[in-house]
């Protein structure tokens, strides 16, 4: 006979969810900081209260049966809502000393967010930002974060997301390198030290009408390191416009060509992501408004007539002959 919700042993649900994911009682015990017998007992209590089994035992593994699969979806949703509610309650309890915990991709934090933090402090002196930098996908509710700045396609389960911007990719170099290359064709870049992934450079050259096989001298797992290397004259980099906007304005980098590359569709856009329960929380609303204002300001800065700072202006590289011929042929057709 089915039990009512008022008699459901709610304390067993986190154990059930973890066991369903790990498919092993011992691993579940380690993650939940419980004993093996305590995990087994809690699952037994849940199954006894429900009146049916949730797992099939296969040696050392436990696998959800049909009933367990049906329950897991609701448990995941319910626990996510509870986690978000606790996070919202904790945030509301902070009172005047409000703190917003934000996790960001390292390169985005270093190249775009940090240079703008002084304007956040001026606008919201009563809201402290606690920044966490990680290239790993962080579980906001489990790890106690209020929001994240993520790169991807959106649609993260159990979270609300707002697209902030898309960012095209451009070729940049130090002012000294740009001056040396002034007047050269795009094909000349293939003979320069290239920084970054070969797949992006191959696409960039192909769309510029130059058919070469690139051979970058260095690849990076952090875009900020790659752009720093370019600033120091170690090579030419392909960088996202938003990431290089400040460096272009300050003259630390110079854009080499009008050519723009659309990024891989999996990483096109940057999003603000947060638990739905925090949507109307004051500090999050403040962050959303501030981010959208800063994005608009950056978009104006990277407009075509402001791409290269006047004090470090270098004429764009000449288009390749192949690309020029293709354009003339298209115009005459």
XYZ file of C-alpha atoms in Angstrom:
333
model
C 0.000 0.000 0.000
C 1.427 3.390 -0.965
C 2.492 5.721 1.807
C 1.349 9.349 1.964
C 3.804 12.225 1.560
C 3.447 13.077 5.258
C 4.892 9.661 6.148
C 7.589 9.566 3.470
C 11.049 9.451 5.128
C 12.437 12.588 3.493
C 15.872 12.169 5.060
C 16.410 9.071 2.914
C 15.900 10.866 -0.404
C 19.411 12.397 -0.751
C 20.885 8.930 -0.120
C 18.540 7.422 -2.698
C 19.542 10.043 -5.290
C 23.264 9.565 -4.693
C 22.981 5.773 -4.764
C 21.052 5.972 -8.036
C 23.870 8.038 -9.550
C 26.823 6.050 -8.228
C 25.219 2.568 -8.413
C 27.339 1.446 -5.481
C 26.545 1.502 -1.752
C 30.153 1.868 -0.634
C 30.779 4.813 -2.983
C 27.519 6.369 -1.790
C 28.632 6.007 1.838
C 31.939 7.740 1.086
C 30.296 10.674 -0.711
C 27.571 11.095 1.920
C 30.014 10.647 4.841
C 27.979 7.748 6.193
C 28.741 4.128 6.966
C 27.966 1.415 4.450
C 25.340 -0.039 6.795
C 23.693 3.374 7.305
C 23.267 3.809 3.539
C 21.844 0.302 3.172
C 19.507 0.904 6.086
C 18.182 4.210 4.731
C 17.430 2.706 1.330
C 15.732 -0.205 3.087
C 13.607 2.201 5.151
C 12.532 4.073 2.002
C 11.647 0.866 0.145
C 9.775 -0.506 3.152
C 7.781 2.694 3.576
C 6.898 2.780 -0.125
C 6.024 -0.890 -0.186
C 8.152 -1.798 -3.224
C 11.799 -2.172 -4.238
C 13.672 0.612 -6.029
C 16.903 -1.155 -6.952
C 18.071 -4.410 -8.430
C 21.166 -5.903 -6.771
C 23.788 -7.023 -9.301
C 26.802 -8.179 -7.353
C 28.424 -5.078 -5.888
C 26.331 -2.800 -8.080
C 22.818 -1.557 -7.479
C 20.741 -0.487 -10.488
C 17.430 1.348 -10.494
C 14.437 -0.721 -11.517
C 11.417 0.774 -13.304
C 9.916 2.041 -10.043
C 13.220 3.614 -9.017
C 13.585 5.345 -12.387
C 10.078 6.781 -12.049
C 10.798 8.091 -8.551
C 14.229 9.537 -9.329
C 12.958 12.265 -11.652
C 10.604 13.648 -9.011
C 13.200 13.339 -6.262
C 15.780 15.229 -8.337
C 13.317 18.041 -8.997
C 12.094 18.216 -5.399
C 15.579 18.254 -3.890
C 16.725 20.877 -6.382
C 13.814 23.089 -5.334
C 14.637 22.543 -1.672
C 18.307 23.372 -2.280
C 17.331 26.540 -4.106
C 14.906 27.466 -1.335
C 17.591 27.035 1.325
C 19.975 29.147 -0.743
C 17.338 31.856 -1.134
C 16.533 31.762 2.591
C 20.203 32.036 3.502
C 20.597 34.945 1.114
C 17.572 36.729 2.566
C 18.871 36.173 6.092
C 22.073 38.103 5.320
C 20.275 41.410 5.805
C 22.316 44.525 5.135
C 25.635 42.657 4.908
C 24.733 41.012 1.618
C 27.201 38.784 -0.207
C 26.714 37.321 -3.658
C 28.744 34.199 -4.513
C 29.557 34.054 -8.226
C 31.531 31.395 -10.124
C 33.162 32.366 -13.416
C 35.388 30.941 -16.150
C 38.968 32.097 -15.340
C 39.653 33.827 -18.661
C 36.347 35.706 -18.566
C 36.932 36.755 -14.967
C 40.434 38.030 -15.636
C 40.008 39.678 -19.041
C 36.493 41.144 -18.720
C 34.939 40.987 -15.253
C 37.767 42.159 -12.979
C 38.574 45.336 -14.971
C 34.951 46.403 -14.411
C 34.681 45.562 -10.720
C 35.354 49.137 -9.609
C 32.123 50.202 -11.296
C 30.239 47.438 -9.451
C 31.579 48.722 -6.115
C 30.627 52.294 -6.994
C 27.125 51.238 -7.973
C 26.491 48.671 -5.210
C 28.798 49.348 -2.256
C 26.563 47.307 0.059
C 26.756 44.083 -1.967
C 30.030 42.179 -1.754
C 30.916 39.843 -4.613
C 32.649 36.607 -3.700
C 34.269 35.334 -6.896
C 35.175 31.717 -7.589
C 37.235 30.936 -10.685
C 37.002 27.465 -12.222
C 37.053 25.801 -15.618
C 34.924 22.981 -14.224
C 31.137 23.056 -14.323
C 30.105 23.878 -10.749
C 26.892 22.644 -9.148
C 25.473 25.955 -7.933
C 22.997 24.598 -5.414
C 25.239 21.902 -3.979
C 28.228 24.225 -3.622
C 26.294 27.249 -2.379
C 26.729 29.659 -5.306
C 24.105 32.241 -6.143
C 24.998 32.558 -9.832
C 27.486 31.629 -12.540
C 28.850 33.184 -15.707
C 29.009 30.282 -18.142
C 29.862 29.689 -21.754
C 27.796 27.308 -23.875
C 24.385 26.778 -25.415
C 22.192 27.437 -22.388
C 19.506 25.142 -21.020
C 21.285 23.855 -17.913
C 18.893 21.539 -16.016
C 17.149 23.080 -13.027
C 18.599 26.560 -13.627
C 17.476 29.791 -15.226
C 19.820 31.360 -17.755
C 20.024 34.678 -19.562
C 22.223 35.106 -22.621
C 24.574 38.040 -22.174
C 26.391 38.121 -25.507
C 27.901 36.198 -28.403
C 31.539 36.839 -29.193
C 33.206 36.551 -32.578
C 36.896 35.696 -32.898
C 39.493 38.108 -34.297
C 43.246 37.980 -34.964
C 45.334 40.159 -32.653
C 49.002 40.805 -31.930
C 51.249 43.170 -30.013
C 51.708 46.675 -31.487
C 55.307 45.863 -32.470
C 54.231 42.732 -34.350
C 51.392 44.618 -36.031
C 53.743 47.377 -37.203
C 56.128 44.792 -38.641
C 53.266 43.142 -40.555
C 51.707 46.379 -41.776
C 50.953 46.179 -45.494
C 51.433 42.411 -45.665
C 48.747 40.084 -46.930
C 46.688 37.813 -44.710
C 48.723 34.866 -46.008
C 51.773 36.346 -44.250
C 50.250 35.413 -40.900
C 50.686 31.731 -41.701
C 54.458 32.223 -41.432
C 54.212 33.923 -38.026
C 54.226 32.146 -34.633
C 50.550 31.279 -34.134
C 48.999 30.918 -30.682
C 45.901 28.794 -30.035
C 44.164 25.807 -31.552
C 44.959 24.721 -35.102
C 41.275 24.080 -35.850
C 40.438 27.767 -35.291
C 43.394 28.995 -37.328
C 42.584 26.620 -40.206
C 39.009 27.929 -40.281
C 40.171 31.528 -39.983
C 42.569 31.227 -42.925
C 40.011 29.323 -45.021
C 37.343 32.002 -44.515
C 39.946 34.645 -45.373
C 40.540 32.871 -48.686
C 43.970 31.476 -47.761
C 44.425 27.726 -48.055
C 47.187 26.751 -45.652
C 47.605 24.190 -42.929
C 48.386 26.055 -39.729
C 50.962 24.875 -37.228
C 50.587 26.863 -33.980
C 53.653 27.092 -31.770
C 51.596 26.870 -28.571
C 48.103 25.975 -27.438
C 46.475 27.015 -24.163
C 43.685 25.776 -21.911
C 43.179 29.333 -20.680
C 42.458 32.144 -23.135
C 43.840 34.797 -20.788
C 47.286 33.155 -20.865
C 47.193 33.037 -24.669
C 46.285 36.723 -24.916
C 48.985 37.641 -22.420
C 51.495 35.780 -24.574
C 50.326 37.778 -27.607
C 50.677 41.039 -25.660
C 54.291 40.103 -24.892
C 55.018 39.603 -28.587
C 55.307 35.822 -28.461
C 52.949 35.303 -31.387
C 49.612 36.074 -33.021
C 46.417 34.980 -31.268
C 42.796 34.443 -32.157
C 40.767 36.016 -29.368
C 37.138 36.677 -28.663
C 36.220 40.304 -29.228
C 34.867 40.717 -25.716
C 38.073 39.337 -24.216
C 40.351 41.633 -26.227
C 38.195 44.774 -26.110
C 40.102 46.398 -23.238
C 43.506 45.458 -24.660
C 42.557 46.955 -28.038
C 41.348 50.142 -26.387
C 44.512 50.456 -24.271
C 46.868 49.637 -27.131
C 48.226 46.418 -25.617
C 46.900 44.495 -28.625
C 46.121 45.493 -32.197
C 43.603 43.861 -34.488
C 45.302 42.595 -37.650
C 42.393 42.042 -40.016
C 38.723 42.751 -40.528
C 38.181 38.998 -40.713
C 35.881 37.670 -37.965
C 35.342 34.023 -37.149
C 32.159 32.592 -35.681
C 33.116 30.397 -32.730
C 32.212 26.740 -32.301
C 28.444 26.536 -31.737
C 28.987 24.745 -28.439
C 30.745 27.798 -27.001
C 29.187 30.719 -28.858
C 27.412 32.509 -26.047
C 28.026 33.680 -22.510
C 25.210 33.322 -19.991
C 24.273 34.439 -16.526
C 22.954 31.318 -14.787
C 21.151 31.108 -11.432
C 18.613 29.034 -9.465
C 15.025 30.076 -10.328
C 14.233 30.672 -6.645
C 16.698 33.600 -6.595
C 15.211 35.420 -9.581
C 13.672 38.186 -7.444
C 16.466 38.371 -4.850
C 17.734 41.955 -4.696
C 21.488 41.335 -5.111
C 20.888 39.037 -8.084
C 18.621 41.600 -9.714
C 21.378 44.169 -9.199
C 23.955 41.856 -10.786
C 21.719 41.165 -13.777
C 21.139 44.871 -14.452
C 24.821 45.753 -13.997
C 26.011 42.962 -16.295
C 23.608 43.965 -19.057
C 24.791 47.592 -18.802
C 28.447 46.550 -18.955
C 27.798 44.252 -21.919
C 26.140 47.123 -23.813
C 29.139 49.357 -23.067
C 31.558 46.690 -24.329
C 29.511 46.140 -27.476
C 29.810 49.840 -28.261
C 33.550 49.681 -27.639
C 34.076 46.855 -30.152
C 32.015 48.517 -32.884
C 33.909 48.604 -36.218
C 34.885 52.272 -35.862
C 36.363 51.648 -32.413
C 38.047 48.286 -32.891
C 41.618 49.643 -32.976
C 42.733 52.360 -30.510
C 43.784 55.557 -32.263
C 47.144 55.809 -30.506
C 48.163 52.310 -31.718
C 46.305 52.248 -35.007
C 47.828 50.004 -37.639
C 46.364 49.564 -41.073
C 44.587 46.191 -41.448
C 46.411 43.555 -43.438
C 45.665 43.419 -47.134
C 43.113 40.883 -48.207
C 44.549 37.828 -49.862
C 44.534 37.779 -53.720
C 42.322 34.684 -53.684
C 39.709 36.404 -51.562
C 39.834 39.591 -53.662
C 39.339 37.634 -56.909
C 36.430 35.753 -55.358
C 34.747 39.029 -54.392
C 35.210 40.496 -57.889
C 33.780 37.367 -59.455
C 30.780 37.509 -57.156
C 30.211 41.177 -57.963
C 30.249 40.474 -61.693
C 27.853 37.542 -61.574
